[in-house]
XYZ file of C-alpha atoms in Angstrom:
642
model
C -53.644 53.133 108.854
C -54.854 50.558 106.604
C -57.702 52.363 105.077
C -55.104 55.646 104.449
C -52.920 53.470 102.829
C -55.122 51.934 100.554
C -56.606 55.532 99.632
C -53.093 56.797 99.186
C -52.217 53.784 97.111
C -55.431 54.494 95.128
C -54.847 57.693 93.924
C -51.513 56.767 92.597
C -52.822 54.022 90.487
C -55.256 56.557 88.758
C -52.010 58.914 88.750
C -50.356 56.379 86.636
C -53.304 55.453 84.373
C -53.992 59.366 83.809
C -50.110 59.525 82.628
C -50.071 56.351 80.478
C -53.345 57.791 78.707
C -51.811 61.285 77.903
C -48.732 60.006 76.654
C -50.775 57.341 74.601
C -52.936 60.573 73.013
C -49.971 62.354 72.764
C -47.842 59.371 71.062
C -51.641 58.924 68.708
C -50.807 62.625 67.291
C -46.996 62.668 66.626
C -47.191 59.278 64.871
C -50.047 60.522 61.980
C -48.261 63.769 61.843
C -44.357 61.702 61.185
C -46.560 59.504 58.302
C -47.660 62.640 56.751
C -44.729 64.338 56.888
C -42.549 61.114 55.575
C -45.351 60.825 52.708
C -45.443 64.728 51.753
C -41.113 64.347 51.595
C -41.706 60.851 49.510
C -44.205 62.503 47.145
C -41.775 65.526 46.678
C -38.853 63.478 45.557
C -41.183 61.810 42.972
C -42.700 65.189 41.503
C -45.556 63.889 39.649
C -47.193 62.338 42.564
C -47.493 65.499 44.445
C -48.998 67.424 41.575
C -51.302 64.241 41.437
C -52.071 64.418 45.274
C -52.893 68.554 44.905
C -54.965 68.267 42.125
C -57.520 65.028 43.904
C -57.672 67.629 46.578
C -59.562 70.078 44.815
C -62.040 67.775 43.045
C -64.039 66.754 45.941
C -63.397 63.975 48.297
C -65.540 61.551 46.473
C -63.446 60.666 43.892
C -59.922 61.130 45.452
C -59.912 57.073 46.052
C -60.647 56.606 42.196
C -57.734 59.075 41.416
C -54.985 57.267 43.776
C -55.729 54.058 41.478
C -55.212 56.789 38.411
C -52.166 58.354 39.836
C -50.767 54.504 40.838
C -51.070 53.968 36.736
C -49.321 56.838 36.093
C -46.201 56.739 37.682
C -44.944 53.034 39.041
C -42.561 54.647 41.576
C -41.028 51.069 43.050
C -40.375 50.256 39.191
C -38.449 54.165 38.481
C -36.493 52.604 42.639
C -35.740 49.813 41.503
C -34.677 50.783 37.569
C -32.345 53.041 39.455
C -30.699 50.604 41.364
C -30.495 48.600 38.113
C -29.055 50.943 36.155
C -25.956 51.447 39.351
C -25.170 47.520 38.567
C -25.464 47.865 34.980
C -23.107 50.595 34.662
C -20.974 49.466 37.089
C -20.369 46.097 35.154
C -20.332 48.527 32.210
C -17.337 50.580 33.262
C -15.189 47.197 33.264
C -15.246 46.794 29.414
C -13.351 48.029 26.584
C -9.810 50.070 26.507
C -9.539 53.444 25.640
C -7.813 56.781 25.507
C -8.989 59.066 28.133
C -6.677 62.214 27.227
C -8.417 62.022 23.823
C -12.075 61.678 24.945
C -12.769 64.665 26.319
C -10.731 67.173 23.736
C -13.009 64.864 21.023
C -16.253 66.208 22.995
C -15.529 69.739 23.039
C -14.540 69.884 19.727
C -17.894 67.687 18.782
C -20.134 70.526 20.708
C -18.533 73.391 19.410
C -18.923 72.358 15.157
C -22.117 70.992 15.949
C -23.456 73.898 18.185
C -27.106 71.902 18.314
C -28.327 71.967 22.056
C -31.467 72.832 22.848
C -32.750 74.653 26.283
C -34.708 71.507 26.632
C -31.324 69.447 26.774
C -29.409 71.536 29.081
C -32.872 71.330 31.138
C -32.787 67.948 31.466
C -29.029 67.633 31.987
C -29.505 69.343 35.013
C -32.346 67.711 36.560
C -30.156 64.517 35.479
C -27.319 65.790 37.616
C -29.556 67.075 40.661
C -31.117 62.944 40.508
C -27.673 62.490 41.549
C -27.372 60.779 37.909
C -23.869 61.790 36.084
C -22.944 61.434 32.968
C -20.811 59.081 32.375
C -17.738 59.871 31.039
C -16.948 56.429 29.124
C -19.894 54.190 27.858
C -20.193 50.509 26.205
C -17.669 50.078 24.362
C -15.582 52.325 26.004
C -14.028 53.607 22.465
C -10.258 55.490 21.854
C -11.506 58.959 20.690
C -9.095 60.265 18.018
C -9.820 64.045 16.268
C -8.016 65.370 13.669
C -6.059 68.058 12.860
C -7.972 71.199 13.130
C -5.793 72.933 11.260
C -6.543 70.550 8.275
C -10.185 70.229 8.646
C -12.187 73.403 7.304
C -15.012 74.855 8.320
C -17.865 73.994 6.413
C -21.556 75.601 7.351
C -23.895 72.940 7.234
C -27.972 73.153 7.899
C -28.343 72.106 11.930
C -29.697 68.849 12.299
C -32.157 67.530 14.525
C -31.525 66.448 18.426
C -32.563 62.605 17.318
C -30.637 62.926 13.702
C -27.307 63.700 16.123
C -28.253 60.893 18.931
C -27.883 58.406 16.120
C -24.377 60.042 14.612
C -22.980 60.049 18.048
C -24.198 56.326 18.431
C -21.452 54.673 17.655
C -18.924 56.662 19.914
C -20.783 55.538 23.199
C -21.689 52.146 21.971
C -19.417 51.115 19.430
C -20.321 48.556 17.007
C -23.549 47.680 18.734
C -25.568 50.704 17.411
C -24.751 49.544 13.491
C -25.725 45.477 14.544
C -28.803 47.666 16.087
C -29.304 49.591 13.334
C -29.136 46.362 10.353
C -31.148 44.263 12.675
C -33.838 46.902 13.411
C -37.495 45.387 12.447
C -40.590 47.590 12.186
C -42.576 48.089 14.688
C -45.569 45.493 13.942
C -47.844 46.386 16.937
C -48.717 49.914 15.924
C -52.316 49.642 17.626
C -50.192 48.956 21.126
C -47.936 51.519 20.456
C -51.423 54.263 19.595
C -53.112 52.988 22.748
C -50.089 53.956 25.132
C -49.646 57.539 23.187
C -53.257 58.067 24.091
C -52.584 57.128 27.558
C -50.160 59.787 27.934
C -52.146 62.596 26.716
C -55.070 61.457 29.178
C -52.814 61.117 32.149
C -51.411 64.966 31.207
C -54.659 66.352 30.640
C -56.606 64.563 33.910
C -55.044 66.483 36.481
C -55.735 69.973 35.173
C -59.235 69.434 33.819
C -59.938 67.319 37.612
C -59.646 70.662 38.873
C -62.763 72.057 37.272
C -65.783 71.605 39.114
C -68.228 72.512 35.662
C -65.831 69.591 34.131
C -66.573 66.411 36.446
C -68.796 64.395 33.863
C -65.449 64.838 31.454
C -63.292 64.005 34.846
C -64.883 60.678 35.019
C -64.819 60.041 32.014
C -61.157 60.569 31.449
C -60.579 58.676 34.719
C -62.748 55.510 33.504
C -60.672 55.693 29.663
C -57.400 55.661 31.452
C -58.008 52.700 33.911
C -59.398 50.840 30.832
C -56.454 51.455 28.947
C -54.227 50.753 31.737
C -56.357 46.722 32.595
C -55.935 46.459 28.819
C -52.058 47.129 28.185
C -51.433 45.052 31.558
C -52.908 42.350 29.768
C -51.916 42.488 26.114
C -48.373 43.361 24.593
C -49.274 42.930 21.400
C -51.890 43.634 18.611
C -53.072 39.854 19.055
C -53.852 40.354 22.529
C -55.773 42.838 22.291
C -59.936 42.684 22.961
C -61.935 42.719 19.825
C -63.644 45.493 21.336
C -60.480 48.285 21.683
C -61.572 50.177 18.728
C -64.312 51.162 20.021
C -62.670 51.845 23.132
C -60.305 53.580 20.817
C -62.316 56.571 20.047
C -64.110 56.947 22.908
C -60.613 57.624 24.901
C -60.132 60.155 21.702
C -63.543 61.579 21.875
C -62.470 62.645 25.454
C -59.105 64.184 25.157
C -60.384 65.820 22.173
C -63.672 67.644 24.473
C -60.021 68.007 27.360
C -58.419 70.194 24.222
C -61.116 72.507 24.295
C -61.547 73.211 27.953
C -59.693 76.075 29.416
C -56.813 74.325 31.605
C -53.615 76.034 32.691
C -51.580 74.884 29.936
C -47.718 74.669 31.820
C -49.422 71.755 34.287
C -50.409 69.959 30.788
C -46.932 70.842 29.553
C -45.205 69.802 32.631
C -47.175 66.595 32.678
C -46.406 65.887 29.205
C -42.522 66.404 30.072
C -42.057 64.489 33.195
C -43.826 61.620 31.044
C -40.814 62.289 28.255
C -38.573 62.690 30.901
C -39.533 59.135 32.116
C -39.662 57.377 28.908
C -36.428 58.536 27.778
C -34.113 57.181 31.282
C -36.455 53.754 30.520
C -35.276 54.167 26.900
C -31.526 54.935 28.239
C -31.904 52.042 30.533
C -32.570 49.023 28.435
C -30.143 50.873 25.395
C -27.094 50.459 28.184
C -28.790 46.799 29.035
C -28.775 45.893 25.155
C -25.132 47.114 24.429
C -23.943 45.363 27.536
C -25.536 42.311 26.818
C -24.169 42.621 23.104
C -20.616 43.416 24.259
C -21.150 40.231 26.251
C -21.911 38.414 23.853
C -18.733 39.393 21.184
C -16.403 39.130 24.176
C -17.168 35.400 25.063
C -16.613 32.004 23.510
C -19.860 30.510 22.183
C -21.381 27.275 23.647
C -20.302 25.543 20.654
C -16.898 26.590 20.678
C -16.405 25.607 24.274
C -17.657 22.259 23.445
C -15.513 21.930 20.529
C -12.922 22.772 23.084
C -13.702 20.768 25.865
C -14.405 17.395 23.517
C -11.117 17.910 21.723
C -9.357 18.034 25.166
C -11.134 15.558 27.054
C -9.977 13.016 24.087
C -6.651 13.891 23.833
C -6.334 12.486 27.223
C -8.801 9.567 26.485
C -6.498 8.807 23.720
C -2.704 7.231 22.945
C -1.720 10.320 21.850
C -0.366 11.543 25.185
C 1.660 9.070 25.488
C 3.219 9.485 21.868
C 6.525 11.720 21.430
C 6.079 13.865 18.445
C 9.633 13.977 17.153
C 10.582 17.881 15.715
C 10.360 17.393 11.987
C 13.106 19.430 10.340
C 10.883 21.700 8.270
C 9.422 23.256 12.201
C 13.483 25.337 11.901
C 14.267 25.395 7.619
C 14.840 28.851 7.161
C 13.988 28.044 3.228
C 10.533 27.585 3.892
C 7.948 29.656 4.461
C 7.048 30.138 7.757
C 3.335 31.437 9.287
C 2.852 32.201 12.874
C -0.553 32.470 14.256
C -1.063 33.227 17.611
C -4.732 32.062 18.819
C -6.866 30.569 21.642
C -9.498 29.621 19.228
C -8.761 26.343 17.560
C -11.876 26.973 14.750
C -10.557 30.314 13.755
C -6.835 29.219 13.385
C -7.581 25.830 11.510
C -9.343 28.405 9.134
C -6.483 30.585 8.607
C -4.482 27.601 7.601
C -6.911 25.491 5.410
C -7.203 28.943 3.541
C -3.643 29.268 3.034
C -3.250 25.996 1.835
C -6.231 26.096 -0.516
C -4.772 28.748 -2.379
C -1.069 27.886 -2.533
C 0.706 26.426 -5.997
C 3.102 24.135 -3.652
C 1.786 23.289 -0.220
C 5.114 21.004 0.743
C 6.950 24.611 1.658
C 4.401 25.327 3.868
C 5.001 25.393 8.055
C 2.320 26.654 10.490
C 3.267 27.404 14.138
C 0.219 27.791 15.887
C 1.178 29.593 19.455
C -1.455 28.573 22.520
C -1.910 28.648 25.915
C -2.165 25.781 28.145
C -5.747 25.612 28.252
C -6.489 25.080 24.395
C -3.138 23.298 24.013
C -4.043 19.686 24.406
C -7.571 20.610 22.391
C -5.531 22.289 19.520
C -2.703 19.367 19.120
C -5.395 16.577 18.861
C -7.258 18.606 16.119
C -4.318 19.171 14.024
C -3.281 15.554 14.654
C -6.554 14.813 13.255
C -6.629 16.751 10.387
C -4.074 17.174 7.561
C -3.683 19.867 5.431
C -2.335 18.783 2.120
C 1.568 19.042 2.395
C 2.363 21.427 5.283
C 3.152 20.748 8.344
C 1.736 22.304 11.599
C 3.550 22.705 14.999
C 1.254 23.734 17.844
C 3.194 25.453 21.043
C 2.205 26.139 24.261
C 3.864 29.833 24.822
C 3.873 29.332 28.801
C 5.718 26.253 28.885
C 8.642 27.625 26.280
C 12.115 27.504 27.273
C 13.379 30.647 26.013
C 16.737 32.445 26.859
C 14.862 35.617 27.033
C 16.101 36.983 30.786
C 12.932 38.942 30.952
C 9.966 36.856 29.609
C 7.939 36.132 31.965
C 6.423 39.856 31.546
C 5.773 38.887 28.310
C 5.050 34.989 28.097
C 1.502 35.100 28.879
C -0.485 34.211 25.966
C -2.149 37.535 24.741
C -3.839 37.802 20.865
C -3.298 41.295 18.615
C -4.449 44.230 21.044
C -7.799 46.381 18.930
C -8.936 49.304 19.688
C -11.819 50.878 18.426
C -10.668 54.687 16.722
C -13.141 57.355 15.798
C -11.935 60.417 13.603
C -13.420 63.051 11.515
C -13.560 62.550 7.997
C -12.122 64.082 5.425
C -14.460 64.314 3.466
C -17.297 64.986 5.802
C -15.127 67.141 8.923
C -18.677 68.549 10.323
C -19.019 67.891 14.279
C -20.895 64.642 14.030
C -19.722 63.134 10.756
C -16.931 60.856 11.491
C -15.210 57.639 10.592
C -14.519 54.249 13.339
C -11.707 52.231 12.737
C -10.654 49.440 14.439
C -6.659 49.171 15.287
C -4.909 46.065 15.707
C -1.120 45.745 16.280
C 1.001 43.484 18.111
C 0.480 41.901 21.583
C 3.162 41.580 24.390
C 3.695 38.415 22.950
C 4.632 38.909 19.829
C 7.993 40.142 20.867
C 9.040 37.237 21.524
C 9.575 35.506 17.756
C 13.058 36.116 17.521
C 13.604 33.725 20.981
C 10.792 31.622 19.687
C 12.266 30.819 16.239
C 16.212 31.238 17.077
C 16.857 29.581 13.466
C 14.328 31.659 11.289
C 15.322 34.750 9.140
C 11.920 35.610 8.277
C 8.091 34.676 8.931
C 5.044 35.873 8.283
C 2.354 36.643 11.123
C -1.461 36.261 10.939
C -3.731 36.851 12.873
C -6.698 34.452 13.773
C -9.628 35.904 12.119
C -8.036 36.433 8.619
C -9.231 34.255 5.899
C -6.979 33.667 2.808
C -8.070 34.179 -0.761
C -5.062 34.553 -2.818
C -1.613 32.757 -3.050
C 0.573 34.222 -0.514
C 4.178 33.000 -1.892
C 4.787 36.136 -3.046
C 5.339 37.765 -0.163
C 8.289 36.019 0.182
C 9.993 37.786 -2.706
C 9.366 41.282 -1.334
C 12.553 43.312 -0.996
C 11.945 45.684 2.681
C 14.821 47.666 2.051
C 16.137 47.315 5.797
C 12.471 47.624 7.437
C 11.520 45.098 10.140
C 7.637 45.252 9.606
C 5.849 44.544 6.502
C 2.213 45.548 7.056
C -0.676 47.350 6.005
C -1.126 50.913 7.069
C -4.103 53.001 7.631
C -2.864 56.644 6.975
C -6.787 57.744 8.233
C -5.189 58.076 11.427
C -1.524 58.970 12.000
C 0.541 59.477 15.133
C 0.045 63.040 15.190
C -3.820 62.139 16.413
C -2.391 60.548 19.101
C -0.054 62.826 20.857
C -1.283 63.141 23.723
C -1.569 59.471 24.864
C 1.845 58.366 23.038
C 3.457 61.076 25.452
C 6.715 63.294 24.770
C 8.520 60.656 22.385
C 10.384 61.662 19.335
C 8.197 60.297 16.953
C 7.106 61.377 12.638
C 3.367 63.082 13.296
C 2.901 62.812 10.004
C 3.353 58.532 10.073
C 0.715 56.212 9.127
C -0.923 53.913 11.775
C -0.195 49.965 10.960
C -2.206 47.016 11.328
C -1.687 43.236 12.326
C -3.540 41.098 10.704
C -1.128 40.474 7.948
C 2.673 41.024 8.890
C 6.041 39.744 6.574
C 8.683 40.001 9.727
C 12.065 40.310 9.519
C 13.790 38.581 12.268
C 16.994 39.203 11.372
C 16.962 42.697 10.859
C 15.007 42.823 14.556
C 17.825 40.713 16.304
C 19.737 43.470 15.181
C 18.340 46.363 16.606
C 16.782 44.205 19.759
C 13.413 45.718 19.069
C 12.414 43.674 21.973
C 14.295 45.845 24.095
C 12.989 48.473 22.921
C 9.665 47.384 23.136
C 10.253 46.767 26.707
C 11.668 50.694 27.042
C 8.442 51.823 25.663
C 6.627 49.475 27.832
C 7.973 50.600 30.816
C 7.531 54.663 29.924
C 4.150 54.455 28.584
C 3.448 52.144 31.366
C 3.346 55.263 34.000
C 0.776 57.073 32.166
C -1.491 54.104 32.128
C -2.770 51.194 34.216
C -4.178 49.248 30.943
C -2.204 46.670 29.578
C -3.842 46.775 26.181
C -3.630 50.472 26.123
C 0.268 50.359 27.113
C 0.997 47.577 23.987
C -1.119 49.936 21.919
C 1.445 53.096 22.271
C 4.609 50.833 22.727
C 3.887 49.067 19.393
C 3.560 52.403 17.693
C 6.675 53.797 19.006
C 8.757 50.657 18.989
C 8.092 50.650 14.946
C 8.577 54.044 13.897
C 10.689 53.857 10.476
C 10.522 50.174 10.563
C 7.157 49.815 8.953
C 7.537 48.783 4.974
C 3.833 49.597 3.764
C 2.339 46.720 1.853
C -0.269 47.070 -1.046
C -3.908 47.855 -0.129
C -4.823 44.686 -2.623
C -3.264 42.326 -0.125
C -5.171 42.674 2.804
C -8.752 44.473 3.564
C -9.700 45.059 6.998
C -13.197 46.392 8.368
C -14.873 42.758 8.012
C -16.142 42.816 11.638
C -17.302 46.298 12.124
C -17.955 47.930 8.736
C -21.447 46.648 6.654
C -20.643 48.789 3.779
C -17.538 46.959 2.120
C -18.249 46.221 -1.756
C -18.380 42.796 -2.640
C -15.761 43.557 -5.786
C -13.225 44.848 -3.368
C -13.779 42.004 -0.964
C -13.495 39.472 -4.044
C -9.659 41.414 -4.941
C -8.584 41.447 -1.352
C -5.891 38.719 -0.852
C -6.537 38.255 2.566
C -9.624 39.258 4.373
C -9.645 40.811 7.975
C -12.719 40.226 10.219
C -11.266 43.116 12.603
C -13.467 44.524 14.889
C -16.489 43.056 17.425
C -18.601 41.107 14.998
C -16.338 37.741 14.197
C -17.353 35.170 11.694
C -17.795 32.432 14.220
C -19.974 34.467 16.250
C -23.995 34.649 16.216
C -23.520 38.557 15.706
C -20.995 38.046 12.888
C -22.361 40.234 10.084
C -24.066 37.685 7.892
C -22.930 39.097 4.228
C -19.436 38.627 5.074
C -19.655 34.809 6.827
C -19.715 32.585 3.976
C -16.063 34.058 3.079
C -14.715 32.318 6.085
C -17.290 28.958 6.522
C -15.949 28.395 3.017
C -12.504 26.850 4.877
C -14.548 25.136 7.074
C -13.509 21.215 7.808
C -17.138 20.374 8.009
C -16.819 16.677 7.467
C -14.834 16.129 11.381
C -17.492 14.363 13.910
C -17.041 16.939 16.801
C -18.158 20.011 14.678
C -21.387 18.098 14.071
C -21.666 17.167 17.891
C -21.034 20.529 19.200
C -23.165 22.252 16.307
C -20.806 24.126 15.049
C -22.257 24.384 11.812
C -25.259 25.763 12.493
């Protein structure tokens, strides 16, 4: 019993072992077969590498470990993974910048495609392989800008020779970027590494040809050869970025990489592999290209849209004394000039305690009596405390300067708390056909400024005040402004400048189904005479909030919503000043004429580029460091004169 038991007992061990070996031989085929498969789907997504993989096939298995390292060179697949994943975040952060129409952008798109009429098959080609990457277009970029067209029925049609697909990339610029692409374009050096720039244009042309001439078995000297150029020139631009890196040897190495793709030129090849290899290569260097352009203008928008380190530190000094110093404790008493309507009154509403002691030392510098002067500077509670020590510390000739804190206001205003927040002059960025050029890419950008929520407000601000006049923060004085004073409005609310480039006809579609004049001039803030009687009268404010409210529904941005109510809330109360007294463009435009800048009353750095900024444009800063107080101690410790 024993001995059939152990027999019995026997068998079924080698029953066992027979099972675990077949499933182990059949578990050593399905797992090579998965790899290959997952490799032959990864190589398909990828497109050049499976070309690459085809062609080291066919050229004999002795040099297929030679052309992995090639095809490695020639397309860094983890970089393309991880560019893509890059280019999600970037665009993503991207999408949170910048106002804009959206009714406007697309009618400004079709009407840009059908005057231009430039695409090539090769464009609409790669759109669609864009789109099947799972890639769309986006339909707002960096800046994200408020695209205005004109009046077709006023723009003729004029035939013009078709320009080239890189001449229009550059026109059309500016609408995806915004100021960026002209900071780009005046800061762009010449490319000083031209040997780099030969070596990797000779890299491409051996990568396209290798493949194709790898697959003739007569051409395997050339094939090596080829093969041993390209990994040379791939060890030497992995080690050198520019010409002074560079071996003293790579001439030489130079024309022997040309000797060979010039023998590759005259072997017979299949020439829609070379041309395929030469366009995936385009295709490749053009979404790297796209890439770092939507890194740069990101980082640039960054850049204009927060407060320098040594404005912060001017900031942060300023309000770290005030509180080291006796001046909390001191009661300012209300001097009677802050509510004599006989005076002349400015209002400046700013966060940025450089810009707005600018707008007032330039005022004052150019005065005849500086004793009728009052400034009301109007803060938040963050740059309060900063602001009131620096005024406390400097003086200003004669005038007087009261700075407020617009969220701790006791107004009697029922409804301002929608508008009490501190908020500066809303801009928007405008682009337009011209004129004088009305072809599909030729067009003009604008910058619009008008009032913020808070600006309706003055009449509850200054209860005793008949009239003041509003500037903004990055203005800088040049003539006397008394004047003003004696200008006769004939019953309008709103003496500014207007820009009759763009009128409200442009806008229909995003000011909605009000009654308004098509045919009226857009205004600007910047400089603005107000009449605060006349507006108690009619309760703009009121109406301002009606506005609010309606446009409000067709919009979620709060900029874009005091954009349209401005516009509509001033129809027919808008007294057009003189072009001499103000000139905007300062901050965006690089081709203002020194004689009309030197005539210009006031100057108006409207736009991305302000004066205090790094990427101010330089030509037009030493207008506004000129009313620099460069003599106070914190400037120098924060170096804000650099």
């Amino acid at each position: 019993m024993k001995g059939g038991g152990g027999g019995y007992s026997g068998k079924r061990r080698w029953r066992c072992l027979a099972i675990g070996v077949l499933f182990l031989v059949v578990l050593s085929m399905l797992v090579p077969l998965v790899f290959l498969l997952g490799l032959y789907n990864g190589f398909h997504s990828t497109g050049y590498v499976s070309d690459r993989a085809s062609s080291s096939s066919g050229s004999g298995s002795g040099s297929n470990q030679n052309d992995a390292r090639v095809d490695q060179g020639t397309r860094p697949v983890a970089n393309v993974e991880r560019n893509t994943r890059d280019k999600s975040n970037i665009q993503e952060i991207i999408d949170r910048f910048g106002p804009t129409l959206p009714h406007l952008e697309n009618a400004f798109r079709n009407h840009t495609n059908e005057a231009t009429n430039v695409s090539s098959n090769t464009d609409l080609k790669r759109d669609g392989q864009q789109q099947q990457r799972g890639t769309p277009v986006p339909s707002h970029s960096l800046p994200r800008p408020l695209i205005v067209e004109r009046d077709k029925t006023v723009i003729p049609k004029i035939t013009k020779p078709k320009k080239s697909v890189v001449e229009e990339s550059e026109k059309l610029c500016e609408l995806r970027f915004g100021s960026y692409c002209l900071w780009r374009g005046e800061h762009r050096e010449d490319m000083k590494d031209a040997m780099v720039k030969k070596l990797k244009d000779r890299l491409f042309v051996a990568r396209s040809y290798y493949p194709s001439i790898a697959k003739l078995p007569a051409q395997n000297k050339l094939s090596q050869e080829l093969r041993h150029n390209i990994q040379d020139f791939e060890r030497v631009l992995s080690e050198s970025t520019t010409d002074a890196d560079l071996p003293p040897q790579i001439e030489k190495n130079f024309q022997k990489m040309e000797l060979a793709i010039a023998k590759a030129k005259t072997c017979t090849v299949e020439c829609h592999n070379v041309d395929k290899k030469l366009r995936q290569i385009l295709d490749l260097t053009e979404d790297e290209a796209n890439f770092h352009m939507k890194q740069s203008a990101f980082l640039y928008q960054l850049a204009v849209q927060t407060m320098p380190k040594s404005l912060h530190c001017l900031s942060m000094k300023l309000t770290v004394e005030y509180f080291n110093s006796s001046l909390r404790d001191i009661v300012l008493s209300s001097s009677e000039k802050f509510s004599d309507p006989k005076l002349h009154h400015y209002v400046i509403f700013s966060k940025n305690v450089l810009a707005s002691s600018v707008v007032i030392n330039s005022t004052v510098a150019q005065t005849r009596d500086s004793g009728n002067l009052v400034f009301h500077v109007l803060t938040d509670e963050q740059n309060y405390f900063g602001m009131r020590l620096w005024f406390f510390r400097n003086t200003f000739r004669e005038a007087v300067i009261q700075v407020l804190n617009i969220e701790q206001l006791d107004l009697g205003y029922q409804d301002k708390a929608s508008l009490l927040s501190m908020s500066l002059p809303v801009e928007f960025r405008v682009s337009f056909h011209s004129a004088d050029n009305p072809s599909g890419t030729d067009f003009k950008t604008e910058y619009l400024s008008v009032f913020s929520h808070a600006h309706y407000l003055l009449p509850y601000i200054f209860q005793n005040l008949k009239k003041v006049v509003v500037l903004d923060d990055d203005v800088a004085v040049q003539r006397d402004l008394s004047d003003l004073w004696n200008i006769n409005m004939a019953g309008k609310i709103n003496g500014a400048l207007q820009l009759c480039s763009v009128r409200l006809g442009q806008l229909t579609s995003y000011l909605g189904e009000n009654n308004f004049d098509k045919n009226s001039c857009v205004w600007m803030s910047g400089l603005n005479i107000i009449d605060l009687a006349r507006w108690r009268e009619l309760d703009l404010t009121e109406t301002f909030q009606k506005f609010r409210q309606q446009v409000g529904k067709l919009t979620e941005s709060v900029e874009a919503t005091a954009l349209s109510a401005s516009l509509l809330t001033f129809q027919d109360q808008i007294y057009a000043l003189d072009n001499t007294w103000a000139l905007s463009g300062l901050g965006h435009d690089y081709g203002l004429q020194v004689q009309v800048i030197m005539n210009a009353t006031v100057l108006h750095y409207n736009g991305k580029m302000k004066p205090w900024l790094e990427l101010g444009i330089p030509k037009y800063k030493h207008y506004w460091k000129t009313f620099l107080n460069r003599d106070d101690q914190f400037l120098g410790e924060c170096n804000v004169n650099q």
